[in-house]
Coordinates of C-alpha atoms and ligand atoms in Angstrom, one line a residue:
M83 CA 20.0 -6.6 -19.1
I84 CA 17.5 -9.1 -17.9
S85 CA 15.4 -10.7 -19.9
A86 CA 11.8 -12.3 -20.4
E87 CA 12.9 -15.3 -18.9
V88 CA 11.4 -13.6 -16.0
L89 CA 8.4 -13.5 -16.9
H90 CA 8.4 -17.1 -18.2
R91 CA 9.8 -18.3 -15.0
L92 CA 7.0 -16.6 -12.6
A93 CA 4.4 -18.1 -14.8
Q94 CA 5.9 -21.5 -14.2
T95 CA 5.3 -21.6 -10.6
L96 CA 1.9 -19.4 -10.8
E97 CA 0.6 -22.8 -12.9
S98 CA 2.7 -25.1 -9.8
R99 CA 0.7 -23.0 -7.6
K100 CA -2.7 -24.5 -9.4
G101 CA -2.8 -28.2 -6.8
A102 CA -0.5 -25.9 -3.8
D103 CA -1.4 -25.8 -0.6
P104 CA -3.2 -22.6 0.0
E105 CA -1.5 -22.3 3.5
S106 CA 2.0 -22.0 2.7
S107 CA 1.8 -20.4 -0.8
Y108 CA -0.2 -16.8 -1.3
V109 CA -1.0 -17.6 -4.9
S110 CA -2.2 -21.2 -4.6
R111 CA -4.2 -19.1 -1.6
L112 CA -5.6 -16.7 -4.7
F113 CA -6.4 -19.3 -6.6
H114 CA -8.3 -20.6 -4.3
K115 CA -10.7 -17.4 -3.6
G116 CA -10.3 -16.5 -7.4
Q117 CA -11.6 -14.6 -9.8
D118 CA -12.9 -11.9 -8.4
A119 CA -10.0 -11.8 -4.7
I120 CA -7.4 -12.1 -8.2
L121 CA -9.6 -9.1 -10.1
K122 CA -9.9 -6.9 -6.5
K123 CA -6.3 -7.2 -6.3
I124 CA -5.2 -5.8 -9.4
G125 CA -8.3 -3.1 -8.6
E126 CA -5.9 -2.4 -5.5
E127 CA -2.2 -2.4 -7.4
A128 CA -3.6 0.0 -10.0
T129 CA -4.3 2.9 -7.8
E130 CA -1.5 2.1 -5.6
T131 CA 0.2 3.1 -9.0
V132 CA -1.5 6.1 -9.3
M133 CA -1.4 7.4 -6.2
A134 CA 2.6 6.2 -6.6
S135 CA 3.1 8.1 -9.4
K136 CA 1.5 11.6 -8.2
D137 CA 3.5 10.9 -5.7
N138 CA 6.4 11.3 -7.9
D139 CA 7.8 8.2 -5.9
Q140 CA 9.7 6.4 -8.0
L141 CA 10.5 3.1 -6.4
H142 CA 7.6 3.0 -4.5
L143 CA 5.8 3.2 -8.7
V144 CA 8.4 0.7 -9.4
R145 CA 7.6 -2.0 -6.8
E146 CA 3.3 -0.9 -7.5
V147 CA 3.9 -1.7 -11.4
A148 CA 6.0 -5.3 -10.2
D149 CA 3.0 -5.0 -8.3
L150 CA 0.3 -4.9 -10.8
W151 CA 2.8 -7.1 -13.5
F152 CA 2.4 -10.0 -10.7
H153 CA -1.9 -9.8 -10.0
S154 CA -1.8 -9.5 -13.8
L155 CA -0.2 -12.8 -14.5
V156 CA -1.8 -14.5 -12.2
L157 CA -5.9 -13.6 -13.7
L158 CA -3.8 -14.4 -17.1
S159 CA -3.1 -18.2 -15.6
W160 CA -6.6 -18.2 -14.3
H161 CA -7.5 -17.8 -18.0
G162 CA -5.1 -20.6 -18.6
L163 CA -3.1 -17.6 -20.6
G164 CA 1.0 -16.4 -19.9
P165 CA 3.0 -13.7 -21.0
D166 CA 2.6 -15.0 -23.6
D167 CA 0.2 -14.6 -25.5
I168 CA 1.1 -10.8 -24.3
L169 CA 4.2 -10.8 -25.9
A170 CA 3.0 -11.9 -28.9
E171 CA 0.1 -9.1 -29.4
L172 CA 2.8 -6.1 -28.6
H173 CA 5.0 -8.2 -30.8
R174 CA 1.6 -8.0 -33.4
R175 CA 1.2 -3.6 -32.3
E176 CA 4.6 -3.0 -33.0
G177 CA 5.3 0.0 -35.5
I178 CA 1.2 0.6 -35.7
S179 CA 0.8 4.2 -34.4
G180 CA -2.5 4.1 -32.3
I181 CA -3.6 6.5 -33.6
D182 CA -3.3 5.2 -37.3
E183 CA -4.4 1.3 -35.5
K184 CA -7.5 3.4 -33.8
A185 CA -8.9 4.9 -37.0
S186 CA -9.1 1.6 -38.7
R187 CA -11.5 1.1 -35.7
P188 CA -13.9 -0.2 -37.2
K189 CA -16.8 1.7 -36.6
D190 CA -20.4 0.5 -33.8
Ligands
PRT75 N1 6.2 -12.1 -8.0 C1 5.9 -12.2 -7.0 C2 4.2 -11.3 -5.8 N2 4.4 -9.7 -5.9 C3 3.6 -9.7 -4.8 N3 3.5 -10.7 -3.9 C4 2.6 -10.3 -2.6 O1 1.3 -9.9 -3.5 C5 0.5 -9.6 -2.6 C6 0.2 -8.3 -2.8 O2 0.9 -7.3 -0.9 P1 -0.4 -6.2 -0.6 O3 0.2 -5.2 0.1 O4 -0.6 -5.2 -1.9 O5 -1.2 -7.1 0.2 P2 -1.3 -6.8 1.3 O6 -1.4 -5.8 2.4 O7 -0.6 -8.1 2.5 O8 -2.4 -8.2 1.4 P3 -4.2 -7.7 1.7 O9 -4.1 -7.7 2.5 O10 -4.4 -6.5 0.9 O11 -5.2 -8.2 0.8 C7 2.0 -9.5 -1.1 O12 1.9 -10.5 -0.6 C8 2.8 -9.9 -2.0 O13 4.3 -10.2 -1.3 C9 4.2 -11.9 -4.4 N4 4.0 -13.3 -4.0 C10 4.6 -14.2 -5.0 N5 5.6 -13.6 -5.8 C11 6.1 -14.7 -6.6 O14 5.7 -15.1 -7.0 C12 6.2 -16.5 -6.3 C13 5.1 -17.8 -5.6 O15 4.7 -17.2 -5.0 P4 4.0 -18.8 -3.7 O16 2.7 -18.5 -3.3 O17 3.7 -17.0 -1.9 O18 4.5 -19.0 -2.8 C14 7.1 -16.2 -5.5 O19 7.7 -17.1 -5.7 C15 7.8 -15.5 -6.9 O20 8.3 -15.2 -7.1

């Protein structure tokens, strides 16, 4: 099975692209364009994910979710965060019913 190491290697690559040439690196180009460009890509990939799901196209869905994960990792890296931050949050939530967790939230 492919492990979460793929995410960690990718996170390292993203970090290394912060000082790379935008002419030769897609990630470096995104970092140079700034946060709004990264957020735009996330919006596009989320929309394409919805469309692939509505089409019941599994191969397309996998590719679009991969694009969404990838651009989410770029956004996390932009903020100095990485996959471990998300894995830790999911680990913290493990076994807590979403219904119970929502009920325990402070009321506004
Ligand atoms: N995993 C990815 C990855 N997934 C998707 N993409 C790129 O994300 C872009 C989004 O695809 P779209 O078709 O939605 O966008 P587009 O139409 O090409 O672009 P727009 O004109 O719409 O802006 C494409 O250019 C894809 O190639 C990725 N680019 C890079 N990586 C990883 O990042 C590493 C570093 O990449 P570089 O910085 O380019 O060396 C690579 O070695 C890979 O491991």
